[in-house]
Coordinates of C-alpha atoms in Angstrom, one line a residue:
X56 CA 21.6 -16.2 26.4
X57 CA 24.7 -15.0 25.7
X58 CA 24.3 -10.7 25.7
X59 CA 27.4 -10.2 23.4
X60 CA 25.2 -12.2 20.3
X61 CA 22.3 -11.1 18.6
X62 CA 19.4 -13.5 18.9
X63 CA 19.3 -15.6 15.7
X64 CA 16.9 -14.9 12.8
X65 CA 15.0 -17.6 11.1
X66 CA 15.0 -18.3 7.5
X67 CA 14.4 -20.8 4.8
X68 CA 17.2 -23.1 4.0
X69 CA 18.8 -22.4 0.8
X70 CA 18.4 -25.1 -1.3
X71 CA 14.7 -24.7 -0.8
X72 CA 14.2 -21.0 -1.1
X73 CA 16.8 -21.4 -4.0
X74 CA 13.8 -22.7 -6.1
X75 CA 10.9 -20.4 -4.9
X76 CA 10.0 -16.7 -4.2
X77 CA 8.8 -17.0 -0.5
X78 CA 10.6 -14.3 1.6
X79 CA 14.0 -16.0 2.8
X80 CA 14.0 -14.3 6.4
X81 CA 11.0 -15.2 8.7
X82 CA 12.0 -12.6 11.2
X83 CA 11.0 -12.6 14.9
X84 CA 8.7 -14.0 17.0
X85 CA 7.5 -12.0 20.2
X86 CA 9.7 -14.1 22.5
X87 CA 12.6 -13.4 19.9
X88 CA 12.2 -10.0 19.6
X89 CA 11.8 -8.9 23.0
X90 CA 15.1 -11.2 24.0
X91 CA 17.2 -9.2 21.2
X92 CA 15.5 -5.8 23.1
X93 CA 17.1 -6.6 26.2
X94 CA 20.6 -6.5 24.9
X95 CA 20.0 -2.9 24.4
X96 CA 21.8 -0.7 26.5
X97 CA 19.6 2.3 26.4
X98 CA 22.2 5.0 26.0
X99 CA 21.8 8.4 26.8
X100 CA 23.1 9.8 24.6
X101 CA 22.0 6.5 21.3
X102 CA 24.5 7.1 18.5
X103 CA 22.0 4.7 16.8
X104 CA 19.8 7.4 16.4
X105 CA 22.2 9.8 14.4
X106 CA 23.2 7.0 12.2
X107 CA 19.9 6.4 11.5
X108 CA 18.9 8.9 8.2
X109 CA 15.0 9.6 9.3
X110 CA 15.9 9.5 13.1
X111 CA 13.7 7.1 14.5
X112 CA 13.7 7.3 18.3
X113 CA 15.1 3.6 18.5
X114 CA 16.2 3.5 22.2
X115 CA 12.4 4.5 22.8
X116 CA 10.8 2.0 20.3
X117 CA 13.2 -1.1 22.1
X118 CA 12.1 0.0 25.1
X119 CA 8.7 -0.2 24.2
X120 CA 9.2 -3.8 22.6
X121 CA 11.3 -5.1 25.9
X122 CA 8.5 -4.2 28.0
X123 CA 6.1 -5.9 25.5
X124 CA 4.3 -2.3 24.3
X125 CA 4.3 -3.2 20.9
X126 CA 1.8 -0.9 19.8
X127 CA 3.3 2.3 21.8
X128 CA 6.5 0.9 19.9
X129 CA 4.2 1.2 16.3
X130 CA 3.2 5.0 17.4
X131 CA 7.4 5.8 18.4
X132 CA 8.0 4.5 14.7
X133 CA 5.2 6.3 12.8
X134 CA 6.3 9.5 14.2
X135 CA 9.2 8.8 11.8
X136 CA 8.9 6.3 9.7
X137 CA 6.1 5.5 7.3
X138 CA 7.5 2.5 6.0
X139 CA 9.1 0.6 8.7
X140 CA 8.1 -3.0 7.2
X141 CA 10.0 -2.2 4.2
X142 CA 13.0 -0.2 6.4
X143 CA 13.5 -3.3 8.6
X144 CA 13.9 -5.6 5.2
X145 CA 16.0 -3.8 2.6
X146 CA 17.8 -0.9 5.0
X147 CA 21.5 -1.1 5.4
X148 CA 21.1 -0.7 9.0
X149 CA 24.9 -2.1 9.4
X150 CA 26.2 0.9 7.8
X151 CA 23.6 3.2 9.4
X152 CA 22.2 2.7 13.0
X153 CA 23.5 -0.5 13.9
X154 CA 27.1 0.5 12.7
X155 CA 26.8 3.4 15.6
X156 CA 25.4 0.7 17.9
X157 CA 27.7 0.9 20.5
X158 CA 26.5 -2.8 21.9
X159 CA 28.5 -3.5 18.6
X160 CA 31.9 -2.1 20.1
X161 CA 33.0 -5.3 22.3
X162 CA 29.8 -7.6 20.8
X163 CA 27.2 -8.0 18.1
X164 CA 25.1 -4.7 17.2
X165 CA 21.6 -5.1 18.7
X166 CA 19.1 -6.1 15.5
X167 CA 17.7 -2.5 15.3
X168 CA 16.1 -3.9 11.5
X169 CA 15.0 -6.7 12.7
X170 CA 13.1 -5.1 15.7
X171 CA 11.6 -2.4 13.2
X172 CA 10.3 -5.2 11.3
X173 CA 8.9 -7.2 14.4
X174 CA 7.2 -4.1 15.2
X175 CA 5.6 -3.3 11.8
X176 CA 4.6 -6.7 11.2
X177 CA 2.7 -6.7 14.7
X178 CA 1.0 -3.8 13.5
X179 CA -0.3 -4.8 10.4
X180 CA -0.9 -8.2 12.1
X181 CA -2.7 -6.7 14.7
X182 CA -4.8 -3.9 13.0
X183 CA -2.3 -0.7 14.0
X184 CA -3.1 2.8 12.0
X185 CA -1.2 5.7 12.0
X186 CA -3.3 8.9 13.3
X187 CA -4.9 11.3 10.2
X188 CA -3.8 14.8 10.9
X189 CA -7.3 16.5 12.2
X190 CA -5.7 20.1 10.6
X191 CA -6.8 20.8 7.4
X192 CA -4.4 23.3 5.6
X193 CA -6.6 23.8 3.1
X194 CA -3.4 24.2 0.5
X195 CA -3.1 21.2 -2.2
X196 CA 0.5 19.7 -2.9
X197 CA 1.4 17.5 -5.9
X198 CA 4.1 14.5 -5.4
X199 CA 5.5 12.8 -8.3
X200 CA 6.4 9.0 -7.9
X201 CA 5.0 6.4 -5.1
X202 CA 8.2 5.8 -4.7
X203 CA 10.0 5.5 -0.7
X204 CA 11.1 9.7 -1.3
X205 CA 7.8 10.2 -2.2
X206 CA 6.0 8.0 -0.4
X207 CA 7.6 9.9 2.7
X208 CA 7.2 12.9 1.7
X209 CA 3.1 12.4 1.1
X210 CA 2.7 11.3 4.4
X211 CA 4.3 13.6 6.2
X212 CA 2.7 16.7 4.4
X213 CA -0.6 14.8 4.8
X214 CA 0.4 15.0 8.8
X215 CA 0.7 18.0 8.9
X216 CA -2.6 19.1 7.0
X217 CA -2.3 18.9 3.7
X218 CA -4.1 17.5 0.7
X219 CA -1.7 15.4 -0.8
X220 CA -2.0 13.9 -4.5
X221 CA 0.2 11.1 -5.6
X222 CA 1.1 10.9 -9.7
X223 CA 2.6 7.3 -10.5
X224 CA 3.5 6.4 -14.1
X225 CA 3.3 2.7 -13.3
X226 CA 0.0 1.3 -13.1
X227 CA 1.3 0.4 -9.4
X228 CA 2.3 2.2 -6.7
X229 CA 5.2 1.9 -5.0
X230 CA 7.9 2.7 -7.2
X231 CA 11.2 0.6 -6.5
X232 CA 9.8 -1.1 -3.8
X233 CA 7.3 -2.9 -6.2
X234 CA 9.1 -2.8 -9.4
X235 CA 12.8 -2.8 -8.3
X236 CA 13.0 -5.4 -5.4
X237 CA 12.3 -8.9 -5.4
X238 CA 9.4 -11.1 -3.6
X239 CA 12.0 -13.0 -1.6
X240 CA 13.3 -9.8 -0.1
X241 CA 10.3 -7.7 -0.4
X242 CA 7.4 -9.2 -0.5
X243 CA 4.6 -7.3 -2.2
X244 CA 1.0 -7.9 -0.9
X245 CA 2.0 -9.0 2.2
X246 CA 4.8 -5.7 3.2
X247 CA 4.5 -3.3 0.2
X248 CA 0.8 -2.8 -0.4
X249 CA -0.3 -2.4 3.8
X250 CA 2.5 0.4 4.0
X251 CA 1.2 2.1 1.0
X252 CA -2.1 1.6 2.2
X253 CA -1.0 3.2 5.6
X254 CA -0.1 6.1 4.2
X255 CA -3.5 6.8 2.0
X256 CA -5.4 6.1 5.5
X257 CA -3.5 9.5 6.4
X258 CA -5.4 11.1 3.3
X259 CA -3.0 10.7 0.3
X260 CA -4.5 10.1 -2.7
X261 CA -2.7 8.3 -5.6
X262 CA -3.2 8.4 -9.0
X263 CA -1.9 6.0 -11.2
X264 CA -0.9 6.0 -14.7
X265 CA -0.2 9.7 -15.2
X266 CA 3.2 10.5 -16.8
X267 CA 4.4 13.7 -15.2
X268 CA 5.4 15.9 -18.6
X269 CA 3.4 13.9 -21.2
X270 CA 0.3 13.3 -19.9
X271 CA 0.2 16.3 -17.4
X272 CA 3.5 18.6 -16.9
X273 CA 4.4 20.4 -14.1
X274 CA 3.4 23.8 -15.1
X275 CA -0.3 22.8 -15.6
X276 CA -0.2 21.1 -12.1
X277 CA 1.0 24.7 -11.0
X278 CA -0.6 27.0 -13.1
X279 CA -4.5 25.1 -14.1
X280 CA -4.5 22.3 -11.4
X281 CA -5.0 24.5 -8.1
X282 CA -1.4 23.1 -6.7
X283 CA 0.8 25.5 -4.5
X284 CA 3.6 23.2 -4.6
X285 CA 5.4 19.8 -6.1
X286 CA 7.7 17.4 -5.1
X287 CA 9.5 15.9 -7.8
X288 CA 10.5 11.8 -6.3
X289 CA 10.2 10.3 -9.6
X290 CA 13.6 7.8 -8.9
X291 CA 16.3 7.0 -11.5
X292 CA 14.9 4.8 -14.2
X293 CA 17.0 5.1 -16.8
X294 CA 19.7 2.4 -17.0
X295 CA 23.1 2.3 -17.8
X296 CA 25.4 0.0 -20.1
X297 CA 29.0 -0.6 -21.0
X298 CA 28.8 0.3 -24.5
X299 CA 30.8 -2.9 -25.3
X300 CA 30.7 -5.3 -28.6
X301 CA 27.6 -7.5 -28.7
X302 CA 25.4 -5.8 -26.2
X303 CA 22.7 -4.7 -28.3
X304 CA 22.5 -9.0 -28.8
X305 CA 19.6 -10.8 -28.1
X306 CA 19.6 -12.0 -24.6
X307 CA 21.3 -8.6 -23.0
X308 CA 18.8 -7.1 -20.5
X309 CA 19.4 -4.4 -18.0
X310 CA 18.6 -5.2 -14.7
X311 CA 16.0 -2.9 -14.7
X312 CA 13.6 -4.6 -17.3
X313 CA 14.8 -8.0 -15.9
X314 CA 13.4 -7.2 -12.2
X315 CA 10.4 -5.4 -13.5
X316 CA 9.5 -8.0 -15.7
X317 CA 9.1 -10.5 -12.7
X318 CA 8.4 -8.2 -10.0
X319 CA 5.7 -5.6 -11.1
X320 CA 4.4 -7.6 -13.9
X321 CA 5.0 -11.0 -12.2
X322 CA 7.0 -13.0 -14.9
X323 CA 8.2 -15.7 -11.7
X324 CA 4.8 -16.4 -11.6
X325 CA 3.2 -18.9 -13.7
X326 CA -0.6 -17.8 -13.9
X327 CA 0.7 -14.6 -15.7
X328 CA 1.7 -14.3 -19.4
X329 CA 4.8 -11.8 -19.0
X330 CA 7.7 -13.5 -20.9
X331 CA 10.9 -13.3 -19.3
X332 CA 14.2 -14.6 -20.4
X333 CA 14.4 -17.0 -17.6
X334 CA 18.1 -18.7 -19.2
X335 CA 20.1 -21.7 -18.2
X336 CA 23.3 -20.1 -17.8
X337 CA 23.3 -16.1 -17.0
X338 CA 26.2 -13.8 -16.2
X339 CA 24.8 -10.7 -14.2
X340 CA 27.4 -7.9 -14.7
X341 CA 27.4 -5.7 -11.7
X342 CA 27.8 -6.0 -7.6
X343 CA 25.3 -3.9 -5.9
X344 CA 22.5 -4.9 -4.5
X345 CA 20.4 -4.7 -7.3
X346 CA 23.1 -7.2 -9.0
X347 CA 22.1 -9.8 -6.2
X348 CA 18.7 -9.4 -6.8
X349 CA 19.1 -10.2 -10.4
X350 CA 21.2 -13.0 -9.7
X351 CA 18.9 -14.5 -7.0
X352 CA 16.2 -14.1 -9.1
X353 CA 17.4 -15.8 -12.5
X354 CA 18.7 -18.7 -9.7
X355 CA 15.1 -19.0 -9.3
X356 CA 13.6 -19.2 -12.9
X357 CA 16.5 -22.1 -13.1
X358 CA 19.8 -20.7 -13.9
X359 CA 23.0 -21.2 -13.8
X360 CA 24.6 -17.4 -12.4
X361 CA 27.6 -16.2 -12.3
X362 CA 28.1 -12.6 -11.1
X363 CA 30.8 -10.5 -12.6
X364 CA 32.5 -7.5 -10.8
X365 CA 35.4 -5.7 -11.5
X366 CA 36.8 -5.6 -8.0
X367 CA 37.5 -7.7 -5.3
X368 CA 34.8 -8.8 -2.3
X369 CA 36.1 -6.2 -0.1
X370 CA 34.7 -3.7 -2.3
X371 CA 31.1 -4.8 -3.6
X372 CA 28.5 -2.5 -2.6
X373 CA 25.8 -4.9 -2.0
X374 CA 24.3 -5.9 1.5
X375 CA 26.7 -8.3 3.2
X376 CA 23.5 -10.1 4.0
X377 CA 22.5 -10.3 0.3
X378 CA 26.1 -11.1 -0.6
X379 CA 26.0 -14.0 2.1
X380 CA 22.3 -15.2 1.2
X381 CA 23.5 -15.4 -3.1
X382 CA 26.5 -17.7 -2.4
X383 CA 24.9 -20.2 0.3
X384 CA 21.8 -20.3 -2.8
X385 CA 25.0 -21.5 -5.2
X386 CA 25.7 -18.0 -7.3
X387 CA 28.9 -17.5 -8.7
X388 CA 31.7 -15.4 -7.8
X389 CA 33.8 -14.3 -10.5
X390 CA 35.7 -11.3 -8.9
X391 CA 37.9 -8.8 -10.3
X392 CA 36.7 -9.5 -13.4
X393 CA 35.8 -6.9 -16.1
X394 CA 33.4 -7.7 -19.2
X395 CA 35.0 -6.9 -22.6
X396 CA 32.6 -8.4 -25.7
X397 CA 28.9 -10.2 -25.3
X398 CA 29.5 -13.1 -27.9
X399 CA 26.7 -14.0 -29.9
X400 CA 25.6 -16.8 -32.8
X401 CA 24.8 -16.5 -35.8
X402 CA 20.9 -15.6 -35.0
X403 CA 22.5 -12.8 -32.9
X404 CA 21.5 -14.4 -29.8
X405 CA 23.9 -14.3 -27.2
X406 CA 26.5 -17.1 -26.4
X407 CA 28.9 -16.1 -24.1
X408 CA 31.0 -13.1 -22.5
X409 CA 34.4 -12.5 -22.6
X410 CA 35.7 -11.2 -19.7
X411 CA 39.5 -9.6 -18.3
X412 CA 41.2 -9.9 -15.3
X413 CA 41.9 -7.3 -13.2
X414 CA 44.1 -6.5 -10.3
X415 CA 43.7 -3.8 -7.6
X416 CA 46.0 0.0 -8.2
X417 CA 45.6 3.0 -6.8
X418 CA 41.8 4.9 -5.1
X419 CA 40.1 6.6 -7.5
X420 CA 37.9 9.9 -6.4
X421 CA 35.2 7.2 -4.7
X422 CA 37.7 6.2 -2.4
X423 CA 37.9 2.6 -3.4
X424 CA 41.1 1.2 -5.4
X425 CA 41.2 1.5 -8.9
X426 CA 40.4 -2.0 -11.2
X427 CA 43.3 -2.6 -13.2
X428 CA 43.7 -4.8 -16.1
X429 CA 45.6 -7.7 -16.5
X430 CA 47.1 -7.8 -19.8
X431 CA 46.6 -11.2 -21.9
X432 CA 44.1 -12.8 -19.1
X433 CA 40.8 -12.5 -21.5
X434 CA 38.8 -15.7 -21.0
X435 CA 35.4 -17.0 -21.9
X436 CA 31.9 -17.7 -19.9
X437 CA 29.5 -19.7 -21.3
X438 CA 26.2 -17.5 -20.8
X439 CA 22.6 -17.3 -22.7
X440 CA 21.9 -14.0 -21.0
X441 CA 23.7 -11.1 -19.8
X442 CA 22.0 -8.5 -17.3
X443 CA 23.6 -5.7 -17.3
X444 CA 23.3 -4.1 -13.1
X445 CA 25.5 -1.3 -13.7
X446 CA 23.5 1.9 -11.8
X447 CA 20.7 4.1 -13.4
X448 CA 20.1 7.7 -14.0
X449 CA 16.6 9.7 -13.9
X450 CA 14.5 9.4 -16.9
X451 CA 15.0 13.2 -18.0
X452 CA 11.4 13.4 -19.1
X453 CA 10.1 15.6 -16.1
X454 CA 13.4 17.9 -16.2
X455 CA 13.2 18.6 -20.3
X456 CA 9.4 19.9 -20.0
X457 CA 9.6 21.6 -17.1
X458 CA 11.1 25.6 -17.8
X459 CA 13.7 26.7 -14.9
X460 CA 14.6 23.3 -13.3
X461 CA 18.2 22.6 -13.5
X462 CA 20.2 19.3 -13.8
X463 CA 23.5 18.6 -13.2
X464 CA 25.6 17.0 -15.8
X465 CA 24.2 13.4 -14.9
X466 CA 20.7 14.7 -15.7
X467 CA 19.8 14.6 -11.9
X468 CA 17.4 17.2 -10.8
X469 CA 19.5 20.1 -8.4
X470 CA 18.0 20.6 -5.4
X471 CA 19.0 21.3 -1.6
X472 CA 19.4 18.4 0.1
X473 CA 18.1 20.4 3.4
X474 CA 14.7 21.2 2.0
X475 CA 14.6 19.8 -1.6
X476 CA 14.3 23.3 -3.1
X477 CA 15.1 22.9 -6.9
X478 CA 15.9 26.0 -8.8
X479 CA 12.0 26.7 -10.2
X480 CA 10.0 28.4 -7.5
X481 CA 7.1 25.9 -5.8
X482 CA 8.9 22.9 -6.8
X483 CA 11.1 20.9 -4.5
X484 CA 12.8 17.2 -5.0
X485 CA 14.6 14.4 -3.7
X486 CA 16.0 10.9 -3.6
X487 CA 16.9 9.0 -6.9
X488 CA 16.1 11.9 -9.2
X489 CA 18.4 14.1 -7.1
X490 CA 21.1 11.9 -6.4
X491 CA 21.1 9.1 -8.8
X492 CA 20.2 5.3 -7.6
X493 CA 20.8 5.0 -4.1
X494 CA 19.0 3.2 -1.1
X495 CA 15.6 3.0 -0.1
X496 CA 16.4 5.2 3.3
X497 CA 18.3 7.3 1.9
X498 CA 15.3 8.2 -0.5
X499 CA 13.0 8.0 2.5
X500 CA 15.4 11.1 4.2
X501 CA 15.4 13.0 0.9
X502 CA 11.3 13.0 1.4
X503 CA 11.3 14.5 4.9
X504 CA 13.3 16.8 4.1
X505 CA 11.1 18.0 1.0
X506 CA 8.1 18.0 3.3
X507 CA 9.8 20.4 5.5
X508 CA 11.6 22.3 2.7
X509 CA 6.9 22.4 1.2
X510 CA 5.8 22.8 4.6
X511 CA 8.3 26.2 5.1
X512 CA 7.4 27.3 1.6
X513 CA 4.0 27.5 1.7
X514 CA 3.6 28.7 5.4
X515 CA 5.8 31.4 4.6
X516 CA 3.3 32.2 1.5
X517 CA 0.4 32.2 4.0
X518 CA 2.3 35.2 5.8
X519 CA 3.1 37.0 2.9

């Protein structure tokens, strides 16, 4: 084989995973996986490692795989990680660990993902659990959201000896990762539920259906629940739109209740009742990666999709590999392109969008150069339904009936993104809610951090 090239991943072709929800990437085989683990160059000193946000020992867990120890790869992982299934789907491990690879200098990076996901499907595939800590602190810790921040941060407290109790709005856990992502990508009994199942096997309980400041607030979890501390990784729920004319029409969706429609309450699906707008032709306004999931997943209820961004490939902050994976499925490009008015008929349902050129100026304060418009270059697309995947904010629920915990002018939650301390004593936070939507790993990171940040807390109490 050719050293200098990453071993090839299987998938479905696209015209047929165009009209289903089956995951599009098969991933590895054994013999696959440990070929792509001999391309590692086991550095000393693994940049891979510092790219990585929970720092995974990868050159260890390669090792492992290249000399066929799959399940002393698992235990390397776990150490770290308590989602690697998901992390080796949905991470953007080119701009994290692989992007440090330095394989990747002269060649292709090694397929760190892709191992991580070899690895944690062997596991679940094979009957691999992660240890129970035999401590017992004997010190109870709340964590709002089963989402990937505080899915992270559960497990680790529960590690370390803790009795961990998960509060979930949904009537799932999993946050994001069940709600947010698609089947295709993500798929949800097969991936989502065994992680989340992992990480009870540690001793988390979760509690569903509980809405952190209306059906229990943080005080009484403090003050009449017997909890010493709380982790506030309740994600960013609250989506945003463009306040142009038309969009309160019928047929304008955010992403947000699009994707949760068919992902959580399984609209794609078609023993279930949800409704969902499924559309013939549908503009999805936006270019992140939750834009291609909308996208790909209207292409699959039988659409006709164009996607709509304001600036040019170079700069759409999607996955290349979803950006790759939407266009050989047959969604449309229309780039550097700016929504203006959501037409609508006379029933108020929606009929088209007028869009506006644009052309590239200067940066603006995100480093990226500055959409423009093109004067007198309005034209129309023909559209039934308009998703709107323009970034969320946290719901400000938790922040209004909680006394001393500060936002920031956003409405995200302040806290230290060393230990998650927020400005009310005993309560600590991270990912979404902190920062606003951002990645899975990212969120993951933000949870580690607030275990250490609970840990610190409440062993320095102890000493008191």
């Amino acid at each position: 084989m050719d050293m200098m090239k990453k071993v090839p991943v299987r998938e479905q072709e696209p015209k047929e995973r165009a009209k289903n929800f089956e995951e599009v990437c098969y991933g590895y085989n054994e013999a696959e996986a440990v070929a792509e683990a001999e391309r590692c160059l086991t550095c000393k000193n693994a940049k891979c490692v510092q790219g990585c946000p929970v720092k995974i020992d990868i050159p260890a867990f390669i090792k492992e795989v290249r000399e066929h120890r799959f399940e002393d790869a698992a235990k390397t992982i776990a150490k770290a990680s308590a989602l690697p299934a998901v992390c080796g789907r949905v991470c953007p491990q080119e701009s994290q660990c692989e992007g440090q690879c330095i394989r990747g200098i002269k060649g292709e990076a090694v397929s760190i993902g892709k191992l991580e996901r070899f690895v944690a499907d062997w596991s679940r595939e094979n009957g691999f659990v992660p240890e129970a800590s035999a401590e017992k602190k004997g010190k109870k810790v709340a964590v709002i959201g089963s989402g990937p921040a505080g899915l992270t941060c559960a497990g680790d407290l529960a590690k370390l000896g803790y009795e961990v109790t998960i509060f979930e709005a949904l009537h799932e856990p999993g946050g994001v990762l069940t709600y947010g992502i698609p089947e295709f990508r993500l798929p949800k009994e097969g991936v989502v539920q065994p992680e989340i199942e992992n990480v009870k096997k540690l001793g988390v309980k979760i509690e569903t259906n509980v809405v952190i400041g209306k059906s229990v607030t943080i005080d009484e979890l403090l003050e009449e629940e017997g909890y010493e501390a709380v982790f506030i990784g309740s994600g960013a729920g609250l989506p945003k739109f463009m306040g142009i004319a038309g969009e309160n029409a019928n047929g304008v969706f955010s992403a947000n209740e699009y994707l949760t429609r068919s992902n959580l309450m399984k609209a794609f699906r078609e023993d279930y009742d949800t409704p969902i707008a499924a559309g013939k032709k549908v503009a999805v306004v936006g270019g992140g990666n939750v834009a291609m999931d909308a996208a790909r997943t209207a292409l699959r209820l039988g659409a006709e999709v164009h996607i709509v961004y304001r600036r040019s490939e170079k700069e759409l902050p999607a996955r290349a590999e979803e950006v790759h994976h939407a266009k050989e499925e047959g969604i449309q490009f229309n780039l550097l392109t700016n929504p203006v008015e959501v037409l609508t008929d006379e029933e108020g349902w929606v009929r088209g969008l007028v869009v506006r050129k644009m052309e590239l100026g200067e940066p603006d304060e995100s480093g990226r150069r500055r959409p423009v418009e093109v004067a007198g270059s309005d034209y129309t697309i023909e559209a039934d339904t308009v998703i709107m995947a323009l970034g969320t904010s946290p719901n400000p629920l938790i922040s209004s009936t909680t006394e001393g915990l500060s936002v920031n002018r956003w409405k995200c939650i302040e806290a230290d993104e060393t230990n998650g301390k927020t400005t009310r004593e005993g309560v600590f936070a991270g990912g979404d809610a902190v920062t606003g939507a951002a990645t899975v790993i990212l969120a993951m990171e933000a949870g580690k951090a607030g275990a250490h940040g609970i840990d610190a807390y409440l062993s320095g109490k102890q000493t008191e």
